[in-house]
Amino acid sequence: MLYLAEVQKQKGGLLSGGAKTELKLLACQRTDQNWSTVSEEVIAAEDASKLNDGALVLVELNPNRQVQRIQEAGRPLVNILQNFSRQLEKFKLKEDEIDQWKQSLTFQAQELNRREMDMEVRSEQLQQLEDEVQHLEEQKQEVDTSRQEIERLQGEIERNRQELEGAWEHLRGEQRRLEERQADFQQGTVLDEEQSRVMSELLDRLSSRVTPTEKVREHLHLAFELVEKQQATLIPHWQKLEEHKSAIAQQQEEVERLSQTFSDRQNACQEAQNSLVQQTAQLQINTADLTSKQEYSRLVKEQLRNAEELYQQIHSLAATSSDVVLGKQADVEALDKMPLEELQKIVQDLQHKLEIDASFVHDQEQELKYKQEAIEELQTKLNQASDHDHINLELELTDEKDLYQMLNSSLVGQRRNMLQHQKFLKQHQAVLLRRQGHNVTEEESNNKINLEPILLQIETQRQQYSQEIQKLEREIEQIRSGVELNQGMIDNQTHDLDEKRQELKAIEKNLLSLRRTTAELSGQVNLYQEALQPIQDSLDGLRQKLQGIAESLDQFEETGDYQVQAIAQLRHTLQSLMPQPVLLTS
């Protein structure tokens, strides 16, 4: 089982090898992505003696709580944190997507409720208009009935007027004859009894022909009351019609305002689209610059690797060839002068240190072998994995390859140092054996080749390459930060543009709905007005006819009064023309 542990060391002698190294267990891996804390437990681990005190390591224990494998925990912890960060980003994206869906569904539900309410209001308005139209039809029928009654009264008044004109004509004829008789009377002529009787009968007949107007006046008042009643019924409908027209005007203003808002939002959406195009073009430029910098950095790194390989090859040549010297050399003259016991102690220390280095290199080579096996195992799993696990396995394989490369790079330097220590030890051993009386063949150093200047030149080039790489990496990081910033701005602008487009669609939808509602209401108002106007025109025409009849009736009453006065005057004149006995008789 894999544990996260902390290296703890107890200080000992410098070369005594008595330092005690322990591992303090901190956490245990349950699954690939699940770690849990454990009770603090300390186990002995001499294999971790080469690690620094306080270093974090990943240690694999067998069921007997024995250490099987140790590796530094820096890189795996970074990978775990990176995976955790990726999971957090995925969860955040999912939460944002869920919030967007919630907002969209809320907006759709609100829009659906609003449309349902609008449909209910329109249905109620339509039903109300239908009821009002039906009521108006009934009123129209009543007005038609009133018109027929008024026309009947008008015909009756016309007949009475014609009869009255006939009576007047007859009266005028009698008046002319009376005037003739009066002229004769003034000349001394008087009416006889028969003539007086006839004249009296004619005057009686004229008196009886005066038509009474009270009944007609009563019908006329009833007709006026009916017209005013119908007008009072129509007034609320006209008021409601004006209210509908005012509502239409307000809706028209709302349509114009919403149209202006739609135009403004459309312009803003177009500006956002143009800005997004510019940002995308800038992102492409920065991406191309980043690619060129990365390619140049790759070439410089290739040069650095070549220089390092040359450096390693020279070191390998120095380690394997006796004709090449490199690095620190033993001071043979000083070794010959120092006490033999001190020389033996130095040789023992160098030999012990070489054994430690050799053990550490061996452990590192074993760790490198385990890493290679783990990479091969992950590659096999990756070839057989499904799409769901493919990404995680790729990330894990990349991490393992990076760790392998880092461990291999550090192992090269450790091998080189071990070989140098080995040659340095051999020089000391040769001097020690010679001073102890053994026959040792010493190599002449005058004819050996010193490659140290070449290594210094290569090291200078390596430093230059490293500085150039660091400079390029800073520039690449700056460009990458700019690219990420541009990408973030593009993502935000894309999100804002999508929201603006959705808002624009909602405004356009509301605008179309409002225009359709306004058109429907205008049609209903026009239909309402078309139904009211004929009734109003009929009432106005009927009122004018009634007023004409009233004026004619006033003239008729005036004429009747004049007729009565004329008959009275004729009767008085006739009495003066009649003989006295006749008058007495009458």
Coordinates of C-alpha atoms in Angstrom, one line a residue:
M1 CA 0.0 0.0 0.0
L2 CA 1.2 3.5 -0.9
Y3 CA 1.8 6.1 1.9
L4 CA 2.9 9.7 2.1
A5 CA 5.7 10.0 4.7
E6 CA 8.1 12.5 6.1
V7 CA 11.8 11.7 6.5
Q8 CA 13.2 12.0 10.0
K9 CA 16.9 11.7 10.8
Q10 CA 18.8 11.6 14.0
K11 CA 22.2 13.2 13.8
G12 CA 25.3 11.0 14.0
G13 CA 29.0 11.1 13.1
L14 CA 30.2 12.5 9.8
L15 CA 31.6 9.2 8.5
S16 CA 30.5 6.8 11.2
G17 CA 27.4 5.8 9.3
G18 CA 25.5 5.6 12.5
A19 CA 22.7 8.1 11.7
K20 CA 19.3 6.6 12.2
T21 CA 16.6 7.3 9.5
E22 CA 12.9 6.9 10.0
L23 CA 9.7 7.6 8.1
K24 CA 6.7 9.2 9.7
L25 CA 3.5 8.1 7.9
L26 CA 1.1 10.9 7.2
A27 CA -1.5 9.7 4.7
C28 CA -2.6 6.5 2.9
Q29 CA -3.8 6.1 -0.7
R30 CA -7.2 4.4 -0.8
T31 CA -7.9 4.7 -4.5
D32 CA -6.3 6.6 -7.4
Q33 CA -7.8 9.9 -6.4
N34 CA -8.6 9.3 -2.7
W35 CA -6.2 9.8 0.2
S36 CA -7.0 9.7 3.9
T37 CA -5.0 10.6 7.0
V38 CA -3.6 7.9 9.2
S39 CA -2.5 7.8 12.8
E40 CA 1.1 9.0 13.0
E41 CA 3.3 5.9 12.8
V42 CA 7.1 5.8 12.5
I43 CA 8.9 3.0 10.8
A44 CA 12.6 2.5 10.2
A45 CA 13.9 3.0 6.7
E46 CA 17.7 3.0 6.2
D47 CA 17.1 3.2 2.4
A48 CA 16.0 6.8 3.0
S49 CA 19.3 7.8 4.6
K50 CA 20.4 9.7 1.4
L51 CA 17.3 11.9 1.5
N52 CA 17.2 15.2 3.5
D53 CA 15.6 15.5 6.8
G54 CA 12.0 16.7 6.6
A55 CA 11.6 15.6 2.9
L56 CA 8.3 14.2 1.8
V57 CA 8.4 10.8 0.1
L58 CA 6.0 8.2 -1.2
V59 CA 6.7 4.8 0.3
E60 CA 5.2 1.5 -0.6
L61 CA 4.8 -1.0 2.3
N62 CA 4.1 -4.7 2.2
P63 CA 1.5 -6.3 4.6
N64 CA 4.4 -6.8 7.1
R65 CA 4.9 -3.0 7.3
Q66 CA 8.3 -3.3 5.5
V67 CA 9.5 -0.7 3.0
Q68 CA 9.4 -2.0 -0.6
R69 CA 10.0 1.2 -2.5
I70 CA 10.7 4.9 -1.8
Q71 CA 10.4 7.8 -4.1
E72 CA 10.4 11.6 -3.7
A73 CA 6.9 12.9 -3.3
G74 CA 7.4 16.3 -4.9
R75 CA 6.4 15.5 -8.5
P76 CA 3.5 13.1 -7.6
L77 CA 2.1 15.7 -5.2
V78 CA 2.2 18.3 -7.9
N79 CA 0.3 15.8 -10.2
I80 CA -2.3 15.2 -7.5
L81 CA -2.8 18.9 -7.0
Q82 CA -3.0 19.4 -10.8
N83 CA -5.6 16.6 -11.0
F84 CA -7.5 18.2 -8.1
S85 CA -7.4 21.6 -9.8
R86 CA -8.6 20.0 -13.1
Q87 CA -11.5 18.4 -11.2
L88 CA -12.4 21.7 -9.6
E89 CA -12.4 23.4 -13.0
K90 CA -14.6 20.7 -14.4
F91 CA -17.0 21.0 -11.5
K92 CA -17.0 24.8 -11.9
L93 CA -17.8 24.5 -15.6
K94 CA -20.6 22.1 -14.8
E95 CA -22.0 24.4 -12.1
D96 CA -21.9 27.3 -14.6
E97 CA -23.6 25.2 -17.2
I98 CA -26.3 24.2 -14.7
D99 CA -26.8 27.8 -13.7
Q100 CA -27.2 28.8 -17.3
W101 CA -29.8 26.1 -17.8
K102 CA -31.6 27.2 -14.6
Q103 CA -31.7 30.8 -15.9
S104 CA -32.8 29.7 -19.3
L105 CA -35.6 27.5 -17.9
T106 CA -36.7 30.3 -15.5
F107 CA -36.8 32.8 -18.3
Q108 CA -38.8 30.3 -20.5
A109 CA -41.2 29.6 -17.6
Q110 CA -41.8 33.3 -17.0
E111 CA -42.3 33.9 -20.7
L112 CA -44.7 31.0 -20.9
N113 CA -46.7 32.3 -17.9
R114 CA -46.8 35.8 -19.4
R115 CA -48.1 34.5 -22.7
E116 CA -50.7 32.5 -20.9
M117 CA -51.9 35.5 -19.0
D118 CA -51.9 37.6 -22.3
M119 CA -54.0 34.9 -23.9
E120 CA -56.4 34.9 -21.0
V121 CA -56.8 38.7 -21.1
R122 CA -57.3 38.6 -24.9
S123 CA -59.9 35.9 -24.6
E124 CA -61.7 37.9 -21.9
Q125 CA -61.5 41.0 -24.1
L126 CA -62.8 39.2 -27.1
Q127 CA -65.7 37.7 -25.2
Q128 CA -66.5 41.1 -23.8
L129 CA -66.5 42.6 -27.2
E130 CA -68.7 39.9 -28.6
D131 CA -71.2 40.5 -25.7
E132 CA -71.1 44.3 -26.4
V133 CA -71.6 43.7 -30.2
Q134 CA -74.6 41.5 -29.3
H135 CA -76.0 44.2 -27.1
L136 CA -75.4 46.8 -29.8
E137 CA -77.3 44.6 -32.2
E138 CA -80.2 44.5 -29.8
Q139 CA -80.1 48.3 -29.4
K140 CA -79.9 48.6 -33.2
Q141 CA -83.1 46.6 -33.5
E142 CA -84.7 48.9 -30.9
V143 CA -83.6 52.0 -32.8
D144 CA -85.1 50.5 -36.0
T145 CA -88.4 49.9 -34.2
S146 CA -88.3 53.5 -33.0
R147 CA -87.6 54.7 -36.5
Q148 CA -90.6 52.8 -37.8
E149 CA -92.8 54.3 -35.1
I150 CA -91.5 57.8 -35.8
E151 CA -92.0 57.3 -39.6
R152 CA -95.6 56.2 -38.8
L153 CA -96.2 59.3 -36.7
Q154 CA -94.6 61.4 -39.4
G155 CA -97.0 60.0 -42.0
E156 CA -99.9 60.6 -39.7
I157 CA -98.8 64.2 -39.2
E158 CA -98.3 64.6 -42.9
R159 CA -101.9 63.4 -43.5
N160 CA -103.2 65.8 -40.9
R161 CA -101.3 68.6 -42.5
Q162 CA -102.8 67.8 -45.9
E163 CA -106.3 67.7 -44.4
L164 CA -105.5 71.0 -42.7
E165 CA -104.4 72.6 -45.9
G166 CA -107.6 71.4 -47.6
A167 CA -109.6 72.9 -44.8
W168 CA -107.7 76.1 -45.2
E169 CA -108.4 76.2 -48.9
H170 CA -112.1 75.7 -48.2
L171 CA -111.9 78.3 -45.5
R172 CA -110.2 80.8 -47.8
G173 CA -113.0 80.2 -50.4
E174 CA -115.7 80.8 -47.8
Q175 CA -113.8 83.8 -46.5
R176 CA -113.8 85.3 -50.0
R177 CA -117.5 84.7 -50.4
L178 CA -118.0 86.1 -47.0
E179 CA -116.1 89.2 -48.0
E180 CA -118.3 89.5 -51.1
R181 CA -121.4 89.1 -48.9
Q182 CA -120.0 91.7 -46.5
A183 CA -119.6 94.1 -49.4
D184 CA -123.1 93.5 -50.4
F185 CA -124.2 94.0 -46.8
Q186 CA -122.5 97.3 -46.7
Q187 CA -124.5 98.1 -49.8
G188 CA -127.6 97.2 -47.9
T189 CA -127.8 93.5 -48.7
V190 CA -128.4 91.0 -45.9
L191 CA -128.4 87.2 -45.8
D192 CA -131.6 85.3 -45.9
E193 CA -132.4 82.5 -43.5
E194 CA -131.1 79.7 -45.8
Q195 CA -127.8 81.4 -46.5
S196 CA -127.3 82.0 -42.8
R197 CA -128.0 78.4 -42.0
V198 CA -125.5 77.2 -44.6
M199 CA -122.8 79.6 -43.4
S200 CA -123.4 78.5 -39.8
E201 CA -123.0 74.8 -40.8
L202 CA -119.8 75.6 -42.7
L203 CA -118.4 77.4 -39.7
D204 CA -119.3 74.4 -37.5
R205 CA -117.6 72.1 -39.9
L206 CA -114.4 74.2 -39.9
S207 CA -114.4 74.3 -36.1
S208 CA -114.7 70.5 -36.0
R209 CA -111.8 70.1 -38.5
V210 CA -109.2 71.6 -36.2
T211 CA -107.0 68.6 -35.4
P212 CA -105.8 68.2 -31.8
T213 CA -101.9 67.7 -31.4
E214 CA -101.7 66.5 -27.9
K215 CA -101.5 62.8 -28.9
V216 CA -98.9 63.5 -31.5
R217 CA -96.9 65.6 -29.1
E218 CA -97.0 62.7 -26.6
H219 CA -95.7 60.2 -29.2
L220 CA -93.0 62.7 -30.2
H221 CA -91.8 63.0 -26.6
L222 CA -91.8 59.3 -26.2
A223 CA -89.7 59.0 -29.4
F224 CA -87.2 61.7 -28.1
E225 CA -86.9 59.8 -24.8
L226 CA -86.2 56.5 -26.6
V227 CA -83.5 58.2 -28.7
E228 CA -81.9 59.7 -25.6
K229 CA -82.1 56.3 -23.9
Q230 CA -80.3 54.7 -26.9
Q231 CA -77.7 57.5 -26.9
A232 CA -77.1 57.0 -23.1
T233 CA -76.6 53.3 -23.8
L234 CA -74.1 54.1 -26.6
I235 CA -72.0 56.6 -24.5
P236 CA -70.3 53.9 -22.4
H237 CA -69.4 52.0 -25.5
W238 CA -67.9 55.1 -27.1
Q239 CA -66.0 55.7 -23.9
K240 CA -64.7 52.1 -23.9
L241 CA -63.8 52.5 -27.5
E242 CA -61.7 55.6 -26.6
E243 CA -60.1 53.7 -23.8
H244 CA -59.2 50.9 -26.3
K245 CA -57.8 53.5 -28.6
S246 CA -55.7 55.0 -25.8
A247 CA -54.5 51.5 -24.9
I248 CA -53.5 51.0 -28.5
A249 CA -51.6 54.3 -28.6
Q250 CA -49.8 53.2 -25.4
Q251 CA -49.0 49.9 -26.9
Q252 CA -47.8 51.6 -30.1
E253 CA -45.5 53.7 -28.0
E254 CA -44.2 50.6 -26.2
V255 CA -43.7 49.0 -29.7
E256 CA -41.6 52.0 -30.8
R257 CA -39.6 52.0 -27.5
L258 CA -39.0 48.3 -27.8
S259 CA -38.0 48.7 -31.4
Q260 CA -35.5 51.3 -30.4
T261 CA -34.2 49.1 -27.6
F262 CA -34.0 46.2 -30.1
S263 CA -32.0 48.4 -32.5
D264 CA -29.6 49.6 -29.8
R265 CA -29.1 46.0 -28.5
Q266 CA -28.5 44.9 -32.1
N267 CA -25.9 47.5 -32.6
A268 CA -24.3 46.6 -29.3
C269 CA -24.3 42.9 -30.3
Q270 CA -22.6 43.8 -33.6
E271 CA -20.0 45.9 -31.8
A272 CA -19.3 42.9 -29.5
Q273 CA -19.1 40.7 -32.5
N274 CA -16.5 43.0 -34.1
S275 CA -14.5 43.2 -30.8
L276 CA -14.6 39.4 -30.6
V277 CA -13.2 39.1 -34.2
Q278 CA -10.4 41.5 -33.3
Q279 CA -9.6 39.6 -30.1
T280 CA -9.6 36.4 -32.0
A281 CA -7.2 37.8 -34.6
Q282 CA -4.9 39.0 -31.8
L283 CA -5.1 35.6 -30.2
Q284 CA -4.0 34.0 -33.5
I285 CA -1.0 36.4 -33.7
N286 CA 0.0 35.7 -30.1
T287 CA -0.4 32.0 -30.7
A288 CA 1.8 32.1 -33.8
D289 CA 4.4 34.1 -31.8
L290 CA 4.2 31.6 -29.0
T291 CA 4.7 28.7 -31.5
S292 CA 7.8 30.4 -33.0
K293 CA 9.3 31.0 -29.6
Q294 CA 8.6 27.5 -28.5
E295 CA 10.3 26.2 -31.7
Y296 CA 13.3 28.4 -31.1
S297 CA 13.4 27.2 -27.5
R298 CA 13.3 23.6 -28.7
L299 CA 16.3 24.2 -30.9
V300 CA 18.2 25.9 -28.1
K301 CA 17.3 23.0 -25.8
E302 CA 18.5 20.6 -28.5
Q303 CA 21.9 22.5 -28.6
L304 CA 22.0 22.3 -24.8
R305 CA 21.4 18.6 -24.9
N306 CA 24.1 18.1 -27.4
A307 CA 26.5 20.1 -25.2
E308 CA 25.5 18.0 -22.2
E309 CA 26.0 14.8 -24.2
L310 CA 29.4 16.0 -25.3
Y311 CA 30.2 16.9 -21.7
Q312 CA 29.1 13.4 -20.6
Q313 CA 31.1 11.7 -23.3
I314 CA 34.2 13.6 -22.3
H315 CA 33.7 12.6 -18.7
S316 CA 33.1 9.0 -19.8
L317 CA 36.3 9.1 -21.9
A318 CA 38.2 10.5 -18.9
A319 CA 36.8 7.8 -16.7
T320 CA 37.6 4.9 -19.0
S321 CA 40.9 6.1 -20.5
S322 CA 44.2 6.3 -18.7
D323 CA 45.6 8.9 -21.0
V324 CA 43.1 11.5 -20.1
V325 CA 42.9 13.4 -16.9
L326 CA 40.0 15.4 -15.6
G327 CA 39.0 17.2 -12.5
K328 CA 40.7 17.0 -9.2
Q329 CA 44.1 15.1 -9.1
A330 CA 45.8 13.7 -6.0
D331 CA 48.8 15.7 -4.7
V332 CA 51.4 12.8 -4.8
E333 CA 54.1 14.9 -3.3
A334 CA 51.9 15.8 -0.3
L335 CA 50.8 12.2 0.1
D336 CA 54.4 11.1 0.2
K337 CA 55.2 13.5 3.0
M338 CA 52.2 12.8 5.3
P339 CA 52.3 10.1 8.0
L340 CA 51.4 6.6 6.8
E341 CA 48.5 6.2 9.3
E342 CA 46.9 9.5 8.2
L343 CA 47.2 8.3 4.6
Q344 CA 45.6 5.0 5.5
K345 CA 42.8 6.9 7.2
I346 CA 42.2 9.1 4.2
V347 CA 42.1 6.0 1.9
Q348 CA 39.6 4.3 4.2
D349 CA 37.4 7.5 4.3
L350 CA 37.5 7.8 0.5
Q351 CA 36.7 4.1 0.1
H352 CA 33.7 4.3 2.5
K353 CA 32.4 7.4 0.7
L354 CA 32.8 5.6 -2.6
E355 CA 30.8 2.7 -1.2
I356 CA 28.0 5.0 -0.1
D357 CA 28.0 6.6 -3.6
A358 CA 28.0 3.3 -5.2
S359 CA 25.0 2.1 -3.0
F360 CA 23.1 5.3 -3.8
V361 CA 23.7 4.9 -7.5
H362 CA 22.6 1.3 -7.3
D363 CA 19.4 2.3 -5.6
Q364 CA 18.8 5.0 -8.1
E365 CA 19.3 2.5 -10.9
Q366 CA 16.8 0.2 -9.3
E367 CA 14.4 3.0 -9.0
L368 CA 14.9 3.9 -12.6
K369 CA 14.2 0.2 -13.5
Y370 CA 11.0 0.4 -11.5
K371 CA 10.0 3.5 -13.3
Q372 CA 10.6 1.9 -16.7
E373 CA 8.4 -1.1 -15.6
A374 CA 5.7 1.3 -14.4
I375 CA 5.8 3.2 -17.8
E376 CA 5.5 -0.1 -19.7
E377 CA 2.6 -1.2 -17.5
L378 CA 0.8 2.2 -18.0
Q379 CA 1.4 2.0 -21.7
T380 CA -0.2 -1.4 -21.8
K381 CA -3.2 -0.2 -19.8
L382 CA -3.4 2.8 -22.1
N383 CA -3.6 0.6 -25.2
Q384 CA -6.4 -1.3 -23.6
A385 CA -8.2 1.5 -21.8
S386 CA -11.7 2.9 -22.7
D387 CA -12.3 6.5 -23.8
H388 CA -13.4 7.4 -20.2
D389 CA -10.1 6.3 -18.6
H390 CA -7.9 7.3 -21.6
I391 CA -7.2 10.9 -20.4
N392 CA -6.3 10.0 -16.8
L393 CA -4.0 7.3 -18.0
E394 CA -2.3 9.6 -20.5
L395 CA -1.7 12.2 -17.7
E396 CA -0.3 9.5 -15.4
L397 CA 1.9 8.2 -18.2
T398 CA 3.2 11.7 -18.9
D399 CA 4.0 12.2 -15.2
E400 CA 5.8 8.9 -15.0
K401 CA 7.9 9.7 -18.1
D402 CA 8.8 13.1 -16.6
L403 CA 9.9 11.5 -13.3
Y404 CA 11.9 8.9 -15.3
Q405 CA 13.7 11.6 -17.3
M406 CA 14.4 13.7 -14.1
L407 CA 15.7 10.6 -12.3
N408 CA 17.8 9.6 -15.3
S409 CA 19.3 13.1 -15.6
S410 CA 20.3 13.2 -11.9
L411 CA 21.7 9.6 -12.2
V412 CA 24.1 10.6 -15.0
G413 CA 25.8 13.2 -12.8
Q414 CA 25.9 10.8 -9.9
R415 CA 27.6 8.2 -12.0
R416 CA 30.2 10.7 -13.2
N417 CA 31.0 11.8 -9.7
M418 CA 31.3 8.2 -8.6
L419 CA 33.8 7.5 -11.4
Q420 CA 35.8 10.6 -10.4
H421 CA 35.9 9.5 -6.8
Q422 CA 36.9 6.0 -7.9
K423 CA 39.9 7.4 -9.9
F424 CA 40.8 9.8 -7.0
L425 CA 40.7 6.7 -4.6
K426 CA 42.9 4.7 -7.0
Q427 CA 45.5 7.5 -7.0
H428 CA 45.6 7.5 -3.2
Q429 CA 45.7 3.7 -3.1
A430 CA 48.6 3.6 -5.5
V431 CA 50.6 6.0 -3.3
L432 CA 49.7 4.0 -0.1
L433 CA 50.7 0.7 -1.7
R434 CA 54.0 2.2 -2.9
R435 CA 54.8 3.5 0.5
Q436 CA 53.9 0.1 2.1
G437 CA 56.6 -1.5 -0.2
H438 CA 54.4 -3.0 -2.8
N439 CA 55.5 -3.0 -6.4
V440 CA 53.1 -0.6 -8.1
T441 CA 53.5 0.7 -11.7
E442 CA 52.8 4.4 -11.7
E443 CA 51.5 6.1 -14.8
E444 CA 53.3 9.1 -16.1
S445 CA 51.1 12.2 -16.0
N446 CA 53.3 14.3 -18.2
N447 CA 52.0 12.5 -21.4
K448 CA 48.3 12.6 -20.3
I449 CA 45.7 14.8 -22.0
N450 CA 43.9 17.4 -19.8
L451 CA 40.4 18.0 -21.1
E452 CA 39.5 20.4 -18.4
P453 CA 39.7 23.6 -20.7
I454 CA 37.4 21.9 -23.2
L455 CA 35.0 21.1 -20.4
L456 CA 35.2 24.7 -19.2
Q457 CA 34.4 25.9 -22.7
I458 CA 31.5 23.4 -23.0
E459 CA 30.3 24.5 -19.6
T460 CA 30.3 28.2 -20.7
Q461 CA 28.3 27.2 -23.7
R462 CA 25.9 25.3 -21.5
Q463 CA 25.5 28.3 -19.2
Q464 CA 24.8 30.5 -22.3
Y465 CA 22.3 28.0 -23.6
S466 CA 20.7 27.8 -20.2
Q467 CA 20.4 31.6 -19.9
E468 CA 19.0 31.8 -23.4
I469 CA 16.5 29.1 -22.5
Q470 CA 15.5 30.9 -19.3
K471 CA 15.1 34.1 -21.2
L472 CA 13.0 32.2 -23.8
E473 CA 11.0 30.5 -21.1
R474 CA 10.2 33.9 -19.5
E475 CA 9.2 35.3 -22.9
I476 CA 7.1 32.1 -23.6
E477 CA 5.5 32.4 -20.2
Q478 CA 4.7 36.0 -20.8
I479 CA 3.2 35.2 -24.2
R480 CA 1.4 32.2 -22.8
S481 CA 0.0 34.4 -20.1
G482 CA -1.1 36.9 -22.8
V483 CA -2.6 34.1 -24.8
E484 CA -4.5 32.8 -21.7
L485 CA -5.6 36.3 -20.9
N486 CA -6.8 36.8 -24.5
Q487 CA -8.5 33.4 -24.4
G488 CA -10.2 34.3 -21.2
M489 CA -11.3 37.6 -22.6
I490 CA -12.5 35.8 -25.7
D491 CA -14.4 33.2 -23.6
N492 CA -16.0 36.0 -21.6
Q493 CA -16.8 38.0 -24.7
T494 CA -18.2 34.9 -26.3
H495 CA -20.3 34.2 -23.2
D496 CA -21.5 37.9 -23.1
L497 CA -22.2 37.8 -26.8
D498 CA -24.3 34.6 -26.4
E499 CA -26.2 36.3 -23.6
K500 CA -26.7 39.4 -25.7
R501 CA -28.0 37.2 -28.6
Q502 CA -30.4 35.4 -26.3
E503 CA -31.6 38.7 -24.9
L504 CA -31.9 40.1 -28.4
K505 CA -34.0 37.0 -29.4
A506 CA -36.2 37.5 -26.3
I507 CA -36.6 41.2 -27.2
E508 CA -37.4 40.4 -30.8
K509 CA -39.9 37.8 -29.6
N510 CA -41.6 40.2 -27.3
L511 CA -41.6 42.9 -30.0
L512 CA -43.3 40.5 -32.5
S513 CA -45.8 39.4 -29.8
L514 CA -46.5 43.1 -28.9
R515 CA -46.9 44.0 -32.5
R516 CA -49.3 41.1 -33.1
T517 CA -51.2 42.0 -30.0
T518 CA -51.5 45.6 -31.1
A519 CA -52.6 44.6 -34.5
E520 CA -55.3 42.3 -33.0
L521 CA -56.5 45.0 -30.7
S522 CA -56.6 47.5 -33.5
G523 CA -58.7 45.1 -35.6
Q524 CA -61.0 44.6 -32.6
V525 CA -61.3 48.4 -32.1
N526 CA -62.0 48.9 -35.8
L527 CA -64.7 46.2 -35.7
Y528 CA -66.1 47.7 -32.6
Q529 CA -66.2 51.2 -34.2
E530 CA -67.7 49.8 -37.4
A531 CA -70.5 48.3 -35.2
L532 CA -71.1 51.5 -33.2
Q533 CA -70.9 54.1 -36.0
P534 CA -73.9 52.9 -38.0
I535 CA -76.0 52.9 -34.8
Q536 CA -74.8 56.3 -33.9
D537 CA -75.5 57.6 -37.4
S538 CA -79.0 56.1 -37.3
L539 CA -79.6 57.8 -33.9
D540 CA -78.4 61.1 -35.2
G541 CA -80.6 60.9 -38.3
L542 CA -83.5 59.9 -36.2
R543 CA -82.9 62.8 -33.8
Q544 CA -82.8 65.2 -36.8
K545 CA -86.1 63.8 -38.2
L546 CA -87.7 64.1 -34.7
Q547 CA -86.6 67.7 -34.5
G548 CA -88.0 68.3 -37.9
I549 CA -91.3 66.8 -36.9
A550 CA -91.3 68.9 -33.7
E551 CA -90.8 72.0 -35.7
S552 CA -93.6 71.0 -38.2
L553 CA -95.9 70.2 -35.2
D554 CA -95.2 73.7 -33.8
Q555 CA -96.1 75.3 -37.1
F556 CA -99.2 73.1 -37.3
E557 CA -100.3 74.2 -33.8
E558 CA -99.6 77.8 -34.7
T559 CA -101.7 77.3 -37.9
G560 CA -104.5 75.7 -35.9
D561 CA -104.6 78.6 -33.5
Y562 CA -104.8 81.0 -36.4
Q563 CA -107.6 78.9 -37.9
V564 CA -109.6 79.1 -34.7
Q565 CA -109.2 82.8 -34.5
A566 CA -110.2 83.2 -38.1
I567 CA -113.4 81.0 -37.6
A568 CA -114.3 83.2 -34.6
Q569 CA -113.9 86.3 -36.6
L570 CA -116.0 84.8 -39.5
R571 CA -118.7 83.8 -37.0
H572 CA -118.8 87.3 -35.6
T573 CA -119.0 88.8 -39.1
L574 CA -121.7 86.3 -40.1
Q575 CA -123.8 87.2 -37.1
S576 CA -123.7 90.8 -38.2
L577 CA -125.0 89.9 -41.6
M578 CA -127.8 87.7 -40.5
P579 CA -131.3 89.0 -40.0
Q580 CA -132.3 89.5 -36.3
P581 CA -134.7 86.7 -36.1
V582 CA -132.1 84.3 -37.5
L583 CA -129.7 85.5 -35.0
L584 CA -132.1 84.9 -32.3
T585 CA -132.9 81.5 -33.6
S586 CA -129.2 80.6 -33.8

